[in-house]
Amino acid sequence: MAAHATTGPVTHEHEAAHPPTSMGLPHIKLGFWTFLGSDCLFFGSLIATYMAYRGHSLTGPFSHTSWTAPDGHVVPHILNVPVTSISAFVLLVSSFAMVMALNGFQTNNRGRARLWLFLTAIFGLTFLGFQSYEFTEFYLNGLSLQQNLFGSCFFVLTGFHGTHVAFGVLWLLTLFVADLRKPIPPSKAVNVETCGLYWHFVDIVWIVIFAFVYLIPVTEKGGF
Amino acid sequence: MATAAPLPQVEPAYSGSGVWSWLTTVDHKRIGILYGVTAFSFFLVGGLEALAIRAQLMRPEQHFVIGAAFNGLFTMHATTMIFLAIMPLGAAFFNYMIPLMIGARDVAFPRLNAFSYWVFLSGALLMNSFFVVGAFDAAPGWLSQIPNTGWFGYAPLTERQFSPNLAVDYWMIGLQILGVSSLAAGFNFIVTILNMRAPGMTMMRLPVFVWMTLVVQFLVVFAFPMITVGLILLTFDRFFGTNFYISGNGGDPLLWQHLFWLFGHPEVYILILPAMGIVSEVLPTFARKPLFGAPFVIFSGIVIGLLGFGVWSHHMFTTGLGPVADSAFAVTTMLIAIPTAVKIFNWIATLWGGQIVLKSPMYFALGFVALFIIGGLSGVMHASPPVDLHHQDSYFVVAHIHYVLFGGSIFGLFAGIYYWFPKMSGRMLDDGLGKLHFWLMFLAMNVTFFPMHFLGVDGMPRRIFTYYSSDGWDTWNLVASLGAFALGASMLIFLFNFFRALRSGAPAGNDPWDAATLEWATTSPPPLHDFDKIPVVTSSRPFWDAKYGGHGAPKAKQEAVGGHAAADHVVLPNPTIWPLVTALGILIFWTSFMLPDGPVFVVTGFGVLVLLFGLFSWLFEPLE
Amino acid sequence: MQRRASARTASILLGIALASLCFGCSWVLGDTPMSTVHPTTPEGRLIQSIYAEITWIVLAIFIVVEGLLLYAILRFRQKPGDAGVPDQVHGNTVLEVGWTIIPVLIVMAIAVPTLRGTCALQQPPAADALTVNVNGKQWWWEFEYPDYGIVTADELHLPTGRVANLMLRSDNVIHSFWVPRLMGKRDLVPSRGQRLWFTPEQPGWYVGQCAEMCGASHAFMGIRVKVDTPEEFAAWIESQKAPAKTAMTDPGFMAFMQAGCIACHAINFAGSPARQRVGPNLTHIGSHATLAAARFEMTPENLARWLRNPPAEKPGSLMPNLNLKDEQIAMLVSYLQNLK
């Protein structure tokens, strides 16, 4: 792929008007990696908050142990690892779909590009569907944002991740519609690649969240 | 510098001067001017807030402004100076000078650059709108909603329970918006500096100002997320009933302090490194020899940036973190003194053996070094936890921060203003008035802030709106207040000089200071496209080398910097209104939080719509 | 010749600056009530010794570095007749190494006493320490002696020769307890108890203040500590444990109830309905030297002024303006003054 500051037609005049980049990377890619670095610290702070408050909830429902509510009924542990594993898998598959979509754009294969881009968005929406179901279940079982520290940390952390996914789905569908109106040529595939970077990042963040929140059990002391 | 080669055809050729041309500009020079004018205006606002504080504290037991209103003054003074004055003054120079210094024609993302400015402006206006809203309040009036929990906003004082009205919300939401602006600019300048250097300009040939800017932008993109999260958690506490910082439901106020200072400490390096970069340009120019140990100065800047992430809990020595944490942070804090000292010695060595030309920019640069030494040394004193058990929250710290931020950042930024004013306006500031400004400001600054060391040693706590005569603090408070008013007066000298020079200052020419870096190789002010020819660089002092041969002998005829083929056809980005519209959407979205009960969600939704409309229009409009 | 002239000028200027500094310092390091350099406890003196060491080092650095700067500016000014450019020296690695190593050594010199002091000041106090619970409120201090069952406010009494172990707590916002002549400060953070300990040696009154911004009347959250001899302290304890010299039938107490004071304040006597801890305990208020967290000296006039309109005296005061009539105020003042 030619290393141009922009992705316009490669003419001599254009090259003279737009010098090659110092690092050989397109601006958008370099800039986006910087953004992802920053976003790592954003999620890192949210995860650190979660870790700081593990075991500090004064009341239930709890993540990995059961809790007896004041009215006497028992709320089992609220996290459902098997179900969430499925949604995590869906997100992983969506990353594969993204790779296929990017390949389609890079090789100017319209069918592959559009199909896999659309599938990526569908998988993303499926993940969001699982999240909505999960949040609703938790809420009906007494875990609200305000109920305890686990509720606050959990919903803020996974909520912001979900928002990132939703924004990613919007981005995917925008690219899809844009391609329908005017096909994105291989010389502009870097725009799709950037979306792919974002999508893979969001997926990796979910793996980390899944590990820290769902898989690592919390020993209760009367909290969390 | 244009030579006999034909001038390139520049497209678009507009250079409008109406309001619309400023609202739609994507030109880094104009955006730099927008930042500069806005920032300096807020600098004056912050200064007035300081004068009100000093008027109240001039004598014991005054009732000029007390209680929550006084708390609001020091909160807004600090917040304004840090976020609305020093940072954007730095941004003004980043915007204007970085592309010129690296031989580029603009920044990597010109429209994102404009977006950063408009978001900054909207955050600044929202944060200050309490003046207007408070005027309609039933009770105290125009200061009734002033943010008043300190610029550091410690929980749980900032929680709804202890701060029920909107004051904290102006600060919290305003700051969140400002964070978006800084982050966007951070991404932009990192890519610009790494990816848009002129041919031959390796990283080690970058001017030190550019290097310091690069370190600052990395600090921004890695530190701001922490305060973003901290503010999000506070927003959830205040609006959605969570208990992240309230101990009643298991939360811990110290979580706020950790998140805030993880941001807050890198923030102070964000505030000082640009000034250090400016001084690293001004000192060699006026000593007429290279910056001594430039690679070491650069490397020290990088080390300061890195270490800056490891010292945050020295703001928490009195919160009982325990001897291990206290000791660790004491050591890392003391370690930061080392690269700082290395810089200072290199600056002095730059002067050594030079031919020092004492013009106004040099005065301010030298003043920076002299005053920053004092500020740095007082900081070393309270790097020690036992000593900090007295210094923390006393006027000793107030003295320290003003020596490093006023004596340091502000003097450094003024050095930049005096140095680069000719380049930006094509005219010279009056040197005599500049020196008068310097001396009055330098003396007044010391009269104001040096006695605060004494007040701290005498036990005066910070953030109190009055004191008793029996406390024994009368004399130094009076002296400090008189100094502060003199400091305010010195600004008038500068403003007079500035406006008069704009109207009728002597023509500057391209290179009034006989400098070494690329911005002086083009006209004053530069043309829209910055350079007729993109230079080819073979050293860290490309323009100096074009003027002087070996052993400093001036060349008979100044060479062009490099011999890159002239571009016949320069294509610049189109002006566009969409970054402003997107910024407006963000403002509307966040303002909806502040509305009293009613159709709040309608406004929130409207904000999102405006944001998306602006964003999509922006994305689908061709850049050029 | 020119070098000597510059050196002389630089030294003169520096000498003037230094002399002003010393004069200023000696003039100013005077006897303010909250001075941080007149410690009266072993712990305070430990801090002082570290402070002094660091100050001398810092002063020496200041003289050397500012002196070099000043000398360089004066000596290497451009003079008429200077032609061309000076030697374009780029750097010197030996110097760089040197002036990196020297700061490292200086940092080590400062770090060693710092680390020793940090650890020494945070060792747990002796087992026979006197424990006092210090509860920070907006904007006053409650002092509770759990060993003696005493709850009082605003004035902290401590005996000489015994470690005072202050347990710092807050159920509202963050405060900071600072009585400089006794010890450094420590924050009161809701969600965690902290301790601050020191050994008073000199009897007398000590002045302190809250040192963490805590709201509208942060400036008026004063502390008064009375260090007593052990005998005086024992007597004070006894007097504090005694119930108030009053009864339900006391007209003063009836005025107290009528004004609504028992909603927030406690007065201890058998059968007392005044038991709340929202505001300070008033059982022995008449014997206090100050009022409203050292806002005022305790005099009848000041007490009347306070009762007339508390928020006017302390912005944001949680004690409201009760709109008391003058006769009520006079009654209450004389009643409270007699609760010694």
mmCIF file of N, CA and C in Angstrom, chain B residues 313-381:
data_model
loop_
_atom_site.group_PDB
_atom_site.id
_atom_site.type_symbol
_atom_site.label_atom_id
_atom_site.label_comp_id
_atom_site.label_asym_id
_atom_site.label_seq_id
_atom_site.Cartn_x
_atom_site.Cartn_y
_atom_site.Cartn_z
ATOM 1 N N SER B 313 1.165 10.464 44.285
ATOM 2 C CA SER B 313 0.724 10.466 45.681
ATOM 3 C C SER B 313 1.531 11.381 46.577
ATOM 4 N N HIS B 314 2.443 12.178 45.999
ATOM 5 C CA HIS B 314 3.070 13.164 46.880
ATOM 6 C C HIS B 314 2.083 14.294 47.189
ATOM 7 N N HIS B 315 0.929 14.278 46.531
ATOM 8 C CA HIS B 315 -0.139 15.200 46.897
ATOM 9 C C HIS B 315 -0.974 14.622 48.029
ATOM 10 N N MET B 316 -0.658 13.402 48.442
ATOM 11 C CA MET B 316 -1.498 12.692 49.409
ATOM 12 C C MET B 316 -0.711 12.255 50.630
ATOM 13 N N PHE B 317 0.407 12.922 50.907
ATOM 14 C CA PHE B 317 1.236 12.496 52.039
ATOM 15 C C PHE B 317 0.511 12.602 53.367
ATOM 16 N N THR B 318 -0.516 13.463 53.452
ATOM 17 C CA THR B 318 -1.191 13.602 54.743
ATOM 18 C C THR B 318 -2.434 12.735 54.855
ATOM 19 N N THR B 319 -2.682 11.895 53.837
ATOM 20 C CA THR B 319 -3.898 11.083 53.888
ATOM 21 C C THR B 319 -3.676 9.715 54.497
ATOM 22 N N GLY B 320 -2.462 9.458 54.962
ATOM 23 C CA GLY B 320 -2.230 8.202 55.668
ATOM 24 C C GLY B 320 -2.130 6.993 54.758
ATOM 25 N N LEU B 321 -1.325 7.090 53.709
ATOM 26 C CA LEU B 321 -1.163 5.942 52.814
ATOM 27 C C LEU B 321 -0.238 4.884 53.400
ATOM 28 N N GLY B 322 0.489 5.275 54.430
ATOM 29 C CA GLY B 322 1.405 4.313 55.024
ATOM 30 C C GLY B 322 2.848 4.618 54.672
ATOM 31 N N PRO B 323 3.793 4.166 55.488
ATOM 32 C CA PRO B 323 5.203 4.544 55.274
ATOM 33 C C PRO B 323 5.794 4.018 53.976
ATOM 34 N N VAL B 324 5.350 2.856 53.508
ATOM 35 C CA VAL B 324 5.946 2.314 52.283
ATOM 36 C C VAL B 324 5.572 3.177 51.085
ATOM 37 N N ALA B 325 4.268 3.460 50.941
ATOM 38 C CA ALA B 325 3.821 4.289 49.817
ATOM 39 C C ALA B 325 4.446 5.680 49.912
ATOM 40 N N ASP B 326 4.418 6.269 51.107
ATOM 41 C CA ASP B 326 4.985 7.610 51.286
ATOM 42 C C ASP B 326 6.450 7.619 50.870
ATOM 43 N N SER B 327 7.210 6.620 51.306
ATOM 44 C CA SER B 327 8.632 6.594 50.985
ATOM 45 C C SER B 327 8.858 6.439 49.490
ATOM 46 N N ALA B 328 8.091 5.546 48.879
ATOM 47 C CA ALA B 328 8.270 5.320 47.443
ATOM 48 C C ALA B 328 8.017 6.602 46.664
ATOM 49 N N PHE B 329 6.914 7.282 46.980
ATOM 50 C CA PHE B 329 6.606 8.495 46.232
ATOM 51 C C PHE B 329 7.568 9.625 46.559
ATOM 52 N N ALA B 330 8.107 9.644 47.790
ATOM 53 C CA ALA B 330 9.114 10.656 48.115
ATOM 54 C C ALA B 330 10.331 10.471 47.234
ATOM 55 N N VAL B 331 10.738 9.225 47.063
ATOM 56 C CA VAL B 331 11.933 8.957 46.266
ATOM 57 C C VAL B 331 11.701 9.324 44.807
ATOM 58 N N THR B 332 10.579 8.898 44.236
ATOM 59 C CA THR B 332 10.345 9.224 42.826
ATOM 60 C C THR B 332 10.239 10.729 42.632
ATOM 61 N N THR B 333 9.638 11.423 43.590
ATOM 62 C CA THR B 333 9.533 12.877 43.472
ATOM 63 C C THR B 333 10.903 13.519 43.486
ATOM 64 N N MET B 334 11.773 13.047 44.364
ATOM 65 C CA MET B 334 13.121 13.616 44.400
ATOM 66 C C MET B 334 13.884 13.287 43.129
ATOM 67 N N LEU B 335 13.613 12.125 42.562
ATOM 68 C CA LEU B 335 14.322 11.758 41.336
ATOM 69 C C LEU B 335 14.016 12.718 40.198
ATOM 70 N N ILE B 336 12.779 13.251 40.166
ATOM 71 C CA ILE B 336 12.438 14.173 39.085
ATOM 72 C C ILE B 336 13.288 15.433 39.134
ATOM 73 N N ALA B 337 13.827 15.734 40.298
ATOM 74 C CA ALA B 337 14.685 16.920 40.393
ATOM 75 C C ALA B 337 15.922 16.770 39.524
ATOM 76 N N ILE B 338 16.317 15.533 39.260
ATOM 77 C CA ILE B 338 17.586 15.344 38.555
ATOM 78 C C ILE B 338 17.502 15.761 37.092
ATOM 79 N N PRO B 339 16.577 15.241 36.293
ATOM 80 C CA PRO B 339 16.526 15.747 34.916
ATOM 81 C C PRO B 339 16.216 17.236 34.857
ATOM 82 N N THR B 340 15.484 17.742 35.835
ATOM 83 C CA THR B 340 15.208 19.181 35.862
ATOM 84 C C THR B 340 16.503 19.955 36.055
ATOM 85 N N ALA B 341 17.337 19.486 36.972
ATOM 86 C CA ALA B 341 18.611 20.149 37.205
ATOM 87 C C ALA B 341 19.480 20.097 35.957
ATOM 88 N N VAL B 342 19.455 18.957 35.280
ATOM 89 C CA VAL B 342 20.259 18.813 34.056
ATOM 90 C C VAL B 342 19.858 19.885 33.048
ATOM 91 N N LYS B 343 18.554 20.114 32.916
ATOM 92 C CA LYS B 343 18.106 21.157 31.977
ATOM 93 C C LYS B 343 18.650 22.519 32.381
ATOM 94 N N ILE B 344 18.539 22.823 33.675
ATOM 95 C CA ILE B 344 18.960 24.147 34.135
ATOM 96 C C ILE B 344 20.439 24.349 33.866
ATOM 97 N N PHE B 345 21.238 23.334 34.136
ATOM 98 C CA PHE B 345 22.672 23.486 33.897
ATOM 99 C C PHE B 345 22.963 23.660 32.413
ATOM 100 N N ASN B 346 22.224 22.949 31.583
ATOM 101 C CA ASN B 346 22.441 23.106 30.149
ATOM 102 C C ASN B 346 22.047 24.496 29.674
ATOM 103 N N TRP B 347 20.997 25.064 30.277
ATOM 104 C CA TRP B 347 20.622 26.428 29.888
ATOM 105 C C TRP B 347 21.697 27.425 30.277
ATOM 106 N N ILE B 348 22.240 27.245 31.489
ATOM 107 C CA ILE B 348 23.301 28.160 31.923
ATOM 108 C C ILE B 348 24.514 27.999 31.008
ATOM 109 N N ALA B 349 24.835 26.745 30.650
ATOM 110 C CA ALA B 349 25.978 26.512 29.784
ATOM 111 C C ALA B 349 25.748 27.089 28.390
ATOM 112 N N THR B 350 24.487 27.207 27.987
ATOM 113 C CA THR B 350 24.189 27.837 26.700
ATOM 114 C C THR B 350 24.615 29.298 26.727
ATOM 115 N N LEU B 351 24.404 29.934 27.897
ATOM 116 C CA LEU B 351 24.772 31.344 28.028
ATOM 117 C C LEU B 351 26.292 31.506 28.085
ATOM 118 N N TRP B 352 26.939 30.503 28.643
ATOM 119 C CA TRP B 352 28.368 30.600 28.936
ATOM 120 C C TRP B 352 29.173 30.720 27.651
ATOM 121 N N GLY B 353 29.972 31.765 27.546
ATOM 122 C CA GLY B 353 30.775 31.932 26.339
ATOM 123 C C GLY B 353 29.986 32.467 25.167
ATOM 124 N N GLY B 354 28.790 32.943 25.409
ATOM 125 C CA GLY B 354 28.001 33.465 24.303
ATOM 126 C C GLY B 354 28.178 34.958 24.141
ATOM 127 N N GLN B 355 27.374 35.524 23.239
ATOM 128 C CA GLN B 355 27.312 36.989 23.102
ATOM 129 C C GLN B 355 25.853 37.340 23.384
ATOM 130 N N ILE B 356 25.553 37.520 24.671
ATOM 131 C CA ILE B 356 24.148 37.609 25.071
ATOM 132 C C ILE B 356 23.548 38.943 24.649
ATOM 133 N N VAL B 357 22.517 38.839 23.799
ATOM 134 C CA VAL B 357 21.801 40.024 23.333
ATOM 135 C C VAL B 357 20.608 40.220 24.258
ATOM 136 N N LEU B 358 20.627 41.309 25.020
ATOM 137 C CA LEU B 358 19.577 41.469 26.039
ATOM 138 C C LEU B 358 18.391 42.231 25.468
ATOM 139 N N LYS B 359 17.560 41.497 24.713
ATOM 140 C CA LYS B 359 16.301 42.077 24.253
ATOM 141 C C LYS B 359 15.155 41.446 25.041
ATOM 142 N N SER B 360 13.951 42.009 24.873
ATOM 143 C CA SER B 360 12.825 41.593 25.737
ATOM 144 C C SER B 360 12.614 40.088 25.820
ATOM 145 N N PRO B 361 12.609 39.363 24.677
ATOM 146 C CA PRO B 361 12.363 37.924 24.831
ATOM 147 C C PRO B 361 13.390 37.277 25.757
ATOM 148 N N MET B 362 14.634 37.736 25.665
ATOM 149 C CA MET B 362 15.696 37.142 26.467
ATOM 150 C C MET B 362 15.500 37.450 27.944
ATOM 151 N N TYR B 363 15.010 38.637 28.238
ATOM 152 C CA TYR B 363 14.737 38.981 29.632
ATOM 153 C C TYR B 363 13.791 37.955 30.241
ATOM 154 N N PHE B 364 12.705 37.682 29.508
ATOM 155 C CA PHE B 364 11.707 36.772 30.065
ATOM 156 C C PHE B 364 12.243 35.353 30.171
ATOM 157 N N ALA B 365 13.065 34.955 29.189
ATOM 158 C CA ALA B 365 13.637 33.610 29.264
ATOM 159 C C ALA B 365 14.576 33.483 30.452
ATOM 160 N N LEU B 366 15.394 34.514 30.690
ATOM 161 C CA LEU B 366 16.301 34.477 31.831
ATOM 162 C C LEU B 366 15.520 34.546 33.135
ATOM 163 N N GLY B 367 14.465 35.357 33.134
ATOM 164 C CA GLY B 367 13.610 35.426 34.317
ATOM 165 C C GLY B 367 13.013 34.068 34.624
ATOM 166 N N PHE B 368 12.603 33.357 33.568
ATOM 167 C CA PHE B 368 12.084 32.002 33.748
ATOM 168 C C PHE B 368 13.088 31.148 34.517
ATOM 169 N N VAL B 369 14.338 31.140 34.046
ATOM 170 C CA VAL B 369 15.325 30.254 34.669
ATOM 171 C C VAL B 369 15.522 30.624 36.130
ATOM 172 N N ALA B 370 15.688 31.939 36.385
ATOM 173 C CA ALA B 370 15.939 32.378 37.760
ATOM 174 C C ALA B 370 14.788 31.998 38.680
ATOM 175 N N LEU B 371 13.555 32.201 38.234
ATOM 176 C CA LEU B 371 12.399 31.960 39.091
ATOM 177 C C LEU B 371 12.073 30.487 39.208
ATOM 178 N N PHE B 372 12.281 29.746 38.101
ATOM 179 C CA PHE B 372 11.972 28.327 38.158
ATOM 180 C C PHE B 372 12.916 27.601 39.111
ATOM 181 N N ILE B 373 14.165 28.087 39.203
ATOM 182 C CA ILE B 373 15.101 27.482 40.171
ATOM 183 C C ILE B 373 14.507 27.550 41.570
ATOM 184 N N ILE B 374 13.963 28.719 41.914
ATOM 185 C CA ILE B 374 13.384 28.885 43.252
ATOM 186 C C ILE B 374 12.188 27.949 43.429
ATOM 187 N N GLY B 375 11.315 27.924 42.426
ATOM 188 C CA GLY B 375 10.134 27.066 42.535
ATOM 189 C C GLY B 375 10.502 25.607 42.643
ATOM 190 N N GLY B 376 11.496 25.184 41.860
ATOM 191 C CA GLY B 376 11.928 23.796 41.919
ATOM 192 C C GLY B 376 12.507 23.443 43.270
ATOM 193 N N LEU B 377 13.285 24.351 43.839
ATOM 194 C CA LEU B 377 13.908 24.063 45.133
ATOM 195 C C LEU B 377 12.874 23.970 46.243
ATOM 196 N N SER B 378 11.873 24.849 46.212
ATOM 197 C CA SER B 378 10.859 24.743 47.264
ATOM 198 C C SER B 378 10.077 23.448 47.109
ATOM 199 N N GLY B 379 9.952 22.972 45.866
ATOM 200 C CA GLY B 379 9.284 21.693 45.656
ATOM 201 C C GLY B 379 10.070 20.542 46.252
ATOM 202 N N VAL B 380 11.402 20.613 46.116
ATOM 203 C CA VAL B 380 12.243 19.566 46.691
ATOM 204 C C VAL B 380 12.042 19.493 48.201
ATOM 205 N N MET B 381 11.782 20.652 48.802
ATOM 206 C CA MET B 381 11.608 20.659 50.253
ATOM 207 C C MET B 381 10.399 19.852 50.670
#
